[in-house]
Amino acid sequence: MEGGGGGEQAPPRRRTPSPGRSRRLPDFLQSVNLKYVKLGYHYLITHLLTLLLIPLMAVILLEAAQTDPDELRQVWLHLQYNLVSVLVCSTVFVFGTTVYIMTRPRPVYLVDYACYRPPPELKAPFHRFMEHSQLCGGFNESALKFQRRILERSGLGQDTCLPVALHYLPPRPSMAAAREEAEQVMYGALDTLFNNTGVKPKDVGVLVVNCSLFNPTPSLSAMIVNRYKLRGNIKSFNLGGMGCSAGVLAVDLARDLLQVHRATYAVVVSTENITQNWYFGNRKSMLIPNCLFRVGAAALLLSNRAADRRRAKYKLVHIVRTHRGADDRAFRCVYQEQDEVDKVGVSLSKDLMAIAGEALKINITTLGPLVLPISEQLLFFATLVAKKLFNGKVKPYIPDFKLAFDHFCIHAGGRAVIDELEKNLQLRPIHVEASRMTLHRFGNTSSSSIWYELAYTEAKGRMRKGHRVWQIAFGSGFKCNSAVWQALRNVKPSPDGPWEDCIHGYPLEITDGFPPREPLQQ
């Protein structure tokens, strides 16, 4: 698990930048690496044949429509006496058509998705959270004060939920309890998905499950196969240790598999498990996940069937992945380890925000050429060339991504993450509303948070046909991944959605860019 909460953390073991600077995203205006722009244009060029064929065919049809019928008759008579030309033209046409059909990527549709909605008895309001922390006896006074401070500044509300095992005194973080949590959230989301879509589990050909910190044997994917009696030749995968960005990675894997297997449904399940990953020590950098992470899961139904386009909600347009694992500092910024007394937890580095900013800068620089209007691309490229020619005296133009996307689903990793992305991407409050409200109502649900955010947008009735959605997720490693979806119709929320019982209470009043802090009851 990883997050981006504010507050102080444990003293670093090595010299790091000052806290005021390290917890903020770097200013994107200061540096843009040309090689990542080239990578984005490389993605664009790989689809150049398709882009060129479409206008070429349009020109040919337009010219044919404007040609005099007598001229067409003369051409036909000429071809009747020139069999070689007819055969050559026919061969070229058939070959070109075959190459185009064989090489074009199959469209992937998001038929529907479902998010797990925890029952009310799992709610963990702040006063109960702190009471349990005090009574369990594992935290000293300094650690308790730190957790109290993080909760008040986190952006979480009083209705976020923790698994059953952590409501006991003392907590019961057993293997059986962890399995129970996994079953509850995964099966809850999948039951809703199958009920809403009417798809039979036997029709699913691909299954991808991602959960970073709980990977039992048999795997989580095997648990789903057993529960729903999926077919014996299903292509199943279980992704572990990939953090909060693994949801986009799972969609990318499912997309690649749908390019190979025709007329197939793929199910993607994204979740995280808290039961066995609660930290009971006093190192502050490892206490932050306790305060931010909460129960959640999402299940998606993807399809490459042309017939499903009519009922699908979205079409997958792009996925761009950025991995910074080659850099040691990025690799260790979210790190599972033992503390001084051998208690296991996930440590968050003070460099986390700066590293996330570097990864995001690379990701959006690559994504830009794929999604931005040509006017924005020209301005960006012109200032980038001027910067190279004048030795950095010209600041590069940061494109306006609001021209490319209608909705933004920024991973609800913490208040600081959302604040800094809003500032650096020059977004308006409404663009980050879904992220803020998701963090408030459900907490950081890891890789599934971007789906709770999309469900919020649908529940508010804002999704219209043709709208584009940008999902941005960060994860350990360190990774930043983007997914772009296009709405195929005016999308309404599906039955039994996560916001069904509370959407009328949102959005909350925004103070200083965020819902007002909720004080702890004494």
XYZ file of C-alpha atoms in Angstrom, residues 101-485:
385
model
C -7.688 -5.762 -40.909
C -4.969 -8.057 -39.511
C -2.850 -5.304 -37.926
C -5.440 -2.897 -36.527
C -6.000 -3.291 -32.791
C -9.353 -4.672 -31.753
C -11.420 -2.129 -29.838
C -11.867 -2.922 -26.153
C -15.112 -1.902 -24.473
C -15.904 -1.432 -20.812
C -19.347 -3.024 -20.649
C -19.821 -2.129 -16.980
C -18.053 -2.102 -13.622
C -19.031 -2.376 -9.969
C -17.491 -1.072 -6.748
C -17.834 -2.748 -3.367
C -19.914 -0.794 -0.851
C -19.007 -1.805 2.719
C -21.827 -2.386 5.224
C -22.416 0.296 7.883
C -21.089 -1.900 10.705
C -17.559 -1.623 9.244
C -17.415 2.172 9.568
C -14.448 3.506 11.513
C -15.086 7.097 12.635
C -12.090 8.940 13.982
C -12.965 8.621 17.657
C -13.370 4.848 17.334
C -10.141 4.582 15.345
C -8.203 6.416 18.059
C -9.920 4.508 20.863
C -8.874 1.186 19.317
C -5.348 2.462 18.754
C -5.059 3.391 22.427
C -6.594 0.184 23.791
C -4.600 -2.240 21.625
C -1.484 -1.182 23.554
C 0.961 -1.211 20.664
C 1.430 2.542 20.198
C 3.282 5.013 22.382
C 1.993 8.512 23.095
C 3.997 10.099 20.281
C 2.599 7.623 17.744
C -0.954 8.228 18.941
C -0.574 11.998 18.603
C 0.870 11.543 15.128
C -2.057 9.385 14.008
C -4.530 11.898 15.431
C -2.832 14.713 13.497
C -2.771 12.722 10.244
C -6.458 11.832 10.540
C -7.468 15.468 11.052
C -5.497 16.572 7.984
C -6.146 13.548 5.777
C -9.322 14.589 3.994
C -11.060 11.385 5.129
C -14.569 11.538 6.555
C -16.270 9.649 9.358
C -17.824 6.949 7.119
C -14.720 5.162 5.812
C -14.508 1.463 6.655
C -11.994 -1.024 8.036
C -12.160 -4.839 7.815
C -13.889 -6.898 10.494
C -10.637 -8.183 12.044
C -9.545 -4.660 13.007
C -12.771 -3.917 14.865
C -11.919 -6.504 17.520
C -9.933 -5.729 20.656
C -7.275 -6.857 20.355
C -7.282 -6.973 16.519
C -7.244 -10.417 14.877
C -4.974 -10.140 11.803
C -5.017 -13.861 10.969
C -4.733 -15.564 7.585
C -8.364 -16.684 7.877
C -9.495 -13.101 8.571
C -7.503 -11.811 5.594
C -9.156 -14.409 3.335
C -12.528 -13.379 4.721
C -11.831 -9.731 3.860
C -10.720 -10.664 0.342
C -13.819 -12.789 -0.221
C -16.127 -10.108 1.115
C -14.864 -7.292 -1.106
C -14.148 -9.287 -4.289
C -17.340 -11.339 -4.264
C -19.381 -8.287 -3.313
C -18.163 -6.374 -6.371
C -18.406 -9.404 -8.705
C -21.937 -10.339 -7.622
C -23.090 -6.816 -8.441
C -21.238 -6.861 -11.775
C -22.730 -10.157 -12.963
C -26.215 -9.142 -11.806
C -26.073 -5.813 -13.635
C -24.634 -7.130 -16.901
C -26.432 -10.474 -17.137
C -23.182 -12.112 -18.252
C -22.746 -15.697 -17.100
C -19.451 -16.463 -15.328
C -18.903 -19.376 -17.745
C -18.673 -16.853 -20.610
C -15.623 -15.131 -19.107
C -12.426 -16.090 -20.932
C -9.867 -13.852 -19.163
C -9.497 -13.058 -15.454
C -6.956 -10.599 -14.017
C -6.800 -9.881 -10.274
C -4.495 -7.352 -8.622
C -3.832 -7.089 -4.891
C -0.490 -5.770 -3.726
C 0.051 -7.079 -0.194
C -2.026 -10.239 0.197
C -1.089 -13.134 -2.070
C -2.174 -16.443 -0.526
C -2.032 -19.941 -1.985
C -4.281 -20.752 -3.792
C -4.263 -17.285 -5.344
C -7.028 -14.710 -5.255
C -7.773 -15.442 -8.910
C -8.136 -19.153 -8.067
C -10.564 -18.205 -5.282
C -12.726 -16.412 -7.851
C -12.525 -19.339 -10.300
C -13.682 -21.651 -7.526
C -16.460 -19.379 -6.271
C -18.036 -18.736 -9.691
C -17.100 -22.066 -11.302
C -15.340 -20.402 -14.226
C -14.427 -22.581 -17.184
C -11.353 -24.783 -17.173
C -9.501 -23.044 -20.023
C -9.790 -19.539 -18.575
C -6.686 -17.348 -18.842
C -6.229 -16.234 -15.217
C -3.558 -13.959 -13.752
C -2.791 -12.704 -10.254
C -0.750 -9.478 -9.936
C 0.931 -8.817 -6.583
C 3.231 -6.200 -5.076
C 2.446 -3.549 -7.704
C 0.794 -0.961 -5.482
C -2.010 1.503 -6.114
C -1.352 1.811 -9.859
C -1.906 -1.907 -10.490
C -5.526 -1.371 -11.531
C -4.413 0.335 -14.760
C -1.760 -2.363 -15.262
C -4.431 -5.057 -14.924
C -6.581 -3.339 -17.555
C -3.549 -3.118 -19.844
C -2.878 -6.860 -19.465
C -6.525 -7.668 -20.148
C -6.460 -5.437 -23.230
C -3.420 -7.265 -24.621
C -5.101 -10.625 -24.059
C -8.256 -9.408 -25.807
C -6.140 -8.594 -28.872
C -5.282 -12.303 -29.115
C -8.499 -14.036 -28.084
C -11.513 -13.212 -30.261
C -15.063 -12.617 -29.032
C -14.078 -12.830 -25.368
C -15.072 -11.290 -22.064
C -12.373 -10.266 -19.592
C -12.961 -9.591 -15.911
C -10.546 -7.380 -13.945
C -10.704 -7.228 -10.136
C -8.738 -4.531 -8.290
C -8.470 -4.520 -4.507
C -6.157 -4.276 -1.512
C -6.122 -6.236 1.735
C -5.703 -4.454 5.056
C -6.181 -7.202 7.652
C -2.631 -8.586 7.742
C -0.957 -5.347 6.742
C -1.894 -3.146 9.675
C 1.195 -1.697 11.313
C 1.417 -2.035 15.112
C 4.715 -0.197 15.641
C 5.756 3.394 16.345
C 7.792 4.453 13.300
C 5.901 7.448 11.945
C 6.695 6.875 8.281
C 4.981 3.473 8.591
C 1.919 4.762 10.473
C 0.571 6.872 7.596
C -0.956 3.895 5.677
C -2.940 2.985 8.830
C -4.568 6.410 8.730
C -5.325 6.551 5.000
C -6.113 3.067 3.660
C -9.616 1.676 3.856
C -11.687 -1.246 2.528
C -12.603 -1.254 -1.173
C -12.645 -3.209 -4.442
C -13.760 -2.819 -8.043
C -14.701 -5.388 -10.710
C -14.705 -4.577 -14.442
C -16.202 -6.401 -17.423
C -14.256 -5.784 -20.647
C -15.191 -7.101 -24.079
C -13.821 -7.155 -27.620
C -17.146 -8.229 -29.135
C -18.502 -5.767 -31.698
C -22.047 -6.530 -30.516
C -21.212 -5.228 -27.041
C -20.487 -1.716 -28.280
C -24.204 -0.889 -28.179
C -24.532 -1.574 -24.457
C -20.990 -0.715 -23.300
C -20.363 2.395 -21.251
C -16.855 3.242 -22.467
C -14.235 2.452 -25.066
C -10.585 2.162 -24.045
C -8.568 4.731 -25.995
C -5.035 4.796 -24.536
C -2.908 3.395 -21.734
C 0.481 4.954 -20.951
C 2.747 3.358 -18.338
C 5.758 4.942 -16.636
C 8.122 2.917 -14.428
C 10.872 4.607 -12.394
C 12.174 1.445 -10.751
C 15.650 1.854 -12.242
C 16.192 4.816 -9.913
C 17.123 3.637 -6.379
C 15.456 6.593 -4.721
C 12.185 5.948 -6.545
C 12.416 2.197 -5.948
C 12.591 2.605 -2.161
C 10.149 5.489 -1.653
C 7.309 3.044 -0.864
C 8.926 0.061 0.811
C 7.619 -2.828 2.882
C 10.049 -3.671 5.668
C 10.515 -4.393 9.369
C 11.068 -1.607 11.864
C 13.567 -1.557 14.747
C 11.508 -4.092 16.728
C 10.792 -6.357 13.736
C 7.212 -5.183 13.154
C 6.299 -5.232 9.467
C 4.795 -2.257 7.691
C 4.997 -0.096 4.582
C 7.319 2.878 4.910
C 6.640 6.080 2.961
C 9.673 8.213 2.146
C 9.683 11.982 2.579
C 10.714 12.098 -1.080
C 7.434 10.489 -2.165
C 5.757 13.622 -3.511
C 8.828 14.710 -5.476
C 9.235 11.219 -6.977
C 5.544 11.060 -7.851
C 5.901 14.407 -9.591
C 8.835 13.198 -11.668
C 6.932 10.084 -12.729
C 3.826 12.122 -13.565
C 5.865 14.568 -15.642
C 7.238 11.721 -17.755
C 3.825 10.127 -18.089
C 1.951 13.230 -19.227
C 4.762 14.230 -21.587
C 4.346 10.860 -23.291
C 0.552 11.015 -23.207
C 0.306 14.552 -24.592
C 0.899 13.813 -28.304
C -1.791 11.120 -28.182
C -4.609 13.217 -26.758
C -3.941 16.960 -27.066
C -5.353 19.144 -29.864
C -2.828 19.989 -32.572
C -2.801 23.650 -31.457
C -1.597 22.682 -27.985
C 0.997 20.315 -29.422
C 2.409 22.998 -31.714
C 2.707 25.509 -28.864
C 4.348 22.921 -26.661
C 6.797 21.790 -29.348
C 7.691 25.341 -30.385
C 8.576 26.426 -26.845
C 10.506 23.196 -26.299
C 12.645 23.864 -29.398
C 13.141 27.464 -28.314
C 14.294 26.238 -24.910
C 16.914 24.018 -26.555
C 18.129 26.817 -28.842
C 18.345 29.487 -26.146
C 19.956 27.287 -23.462
C 17.001 27.010 -21.132
C 16.070 30.703 -20.991
C 12.589 29.926 -22.346
C 10.193 28.053 -20.103
C 8.429 25.183 -21.895
C 4.717 25.583 -22.496
C 2.694 23.200 -20.338
C -0.300 22.044 -22.404
C -3.813 22.553 -21.129
C -5.062 19.014 -20.543
C -8.536 20.398 -19.887
C -8.807 20.690 -23.680
C -8.198 16.930 -24.039
C -10.317 15.559 -21.185
C -13.726 16.235 -19.747
C -13.255 14.325 -16.488
C -10.260 13.523 -14.266
C -9.969 10.528 -11.935
C -6.837 11.178 -9.874
C -5.876 8.379 -7.494
C -7.182 9.359 -4.053
C -3.878 8.624 -2.352
C -4.180 11.506 0.081
C -5.010 15.165 0.405
C -1.529 16.324 -0.588
C -1.547 14.321 -3.844
C -4.846 15.819 -4.992
C -3.898 19.359 -3.949
C -0.597 19.284 -5.815
C -2.014 17.757 -9.018
C -4.776 20.335 -9.071
C -2.157 23.069 -8.821
C 0.415 21.703 -11.259
C -2.073 20.635 -13.949
C -3.956 23.936 -13.484
C -7.248 22.158 -12.882
C -10.427 23.692 -11.523
C -12.121 22.461 -8.330
C -14.789 20.583 -10.275
C -12.089 18.547 -12.050
C -10.793 17.126 -8.757
C -14.157 16.967 -7.014
C -14.575 13.235 -7.670
C -11.158 12.501 -6.155
C -11.727 14.654 -3.071
C -15.189 13.241 -2.377
C -14.011 9.660 -2.894
C -11.200 10.189 -0.397
C -13.690 11.673 2.065
C -16.336 8.945 1.739
C -14.245 5.795 1.131
C -10.650 6.726 2.027
C -7.686 5.488 0.009
C -8.958 2.215 -1.476
C -5.694 1.713 -3.391
C -6.006 0.546 -7.016
C -9.812 0.642 -6.970
C -10.061 4.343 -6.034
C -10.172 5.555 -9.655
C -13.334 3.480 -10.192
C -15.089 4.957 -7.164
C -14.244 8.351 -8.670
C -15.696 7.422 -12.059
C -18.821 6.124 -10.291
C -19.117 9.511 -8.532
C -19.079 11.333 -11.873
C -21.785 9.022 -13.211
C -23.889 9.369 -10.063
C -23.789 13.151 -10.518
C -25.148 12.747 -14.069
C -22.176 14.480 -15.688
C -21.039 11.807 -18.156
C -22.149 12.513 -21.731
C -21.590 10.686 -25.008
C -18.138 11.465 -26.401
C -16.689 12.677 -23.092
C -13.132 11.594 -22.368
C -11.959 10.427 -18.952
C -8.358 10.478 -17.720
C -7.529 8.035 -14.929
C -4.177 8.684 -13.216
C -2.731 6.228 -10.696
C 0.519 6.090 -8.713
C 2.101 2.991 -7.201
C 5.156 1.510 -5.544
C 8.115 0.715 -7.712
C 7.705 3.691 -8.505
C 5.015 3.837 -11.200
C 2.642 6.359 -12.732
C 0.034 4.967 -15.140
C -2.690 6.627 -17.201
C -5.809 5.226 -18.845
C -8.010 7.188 -21.241
C -11.639 6.180 -21.827
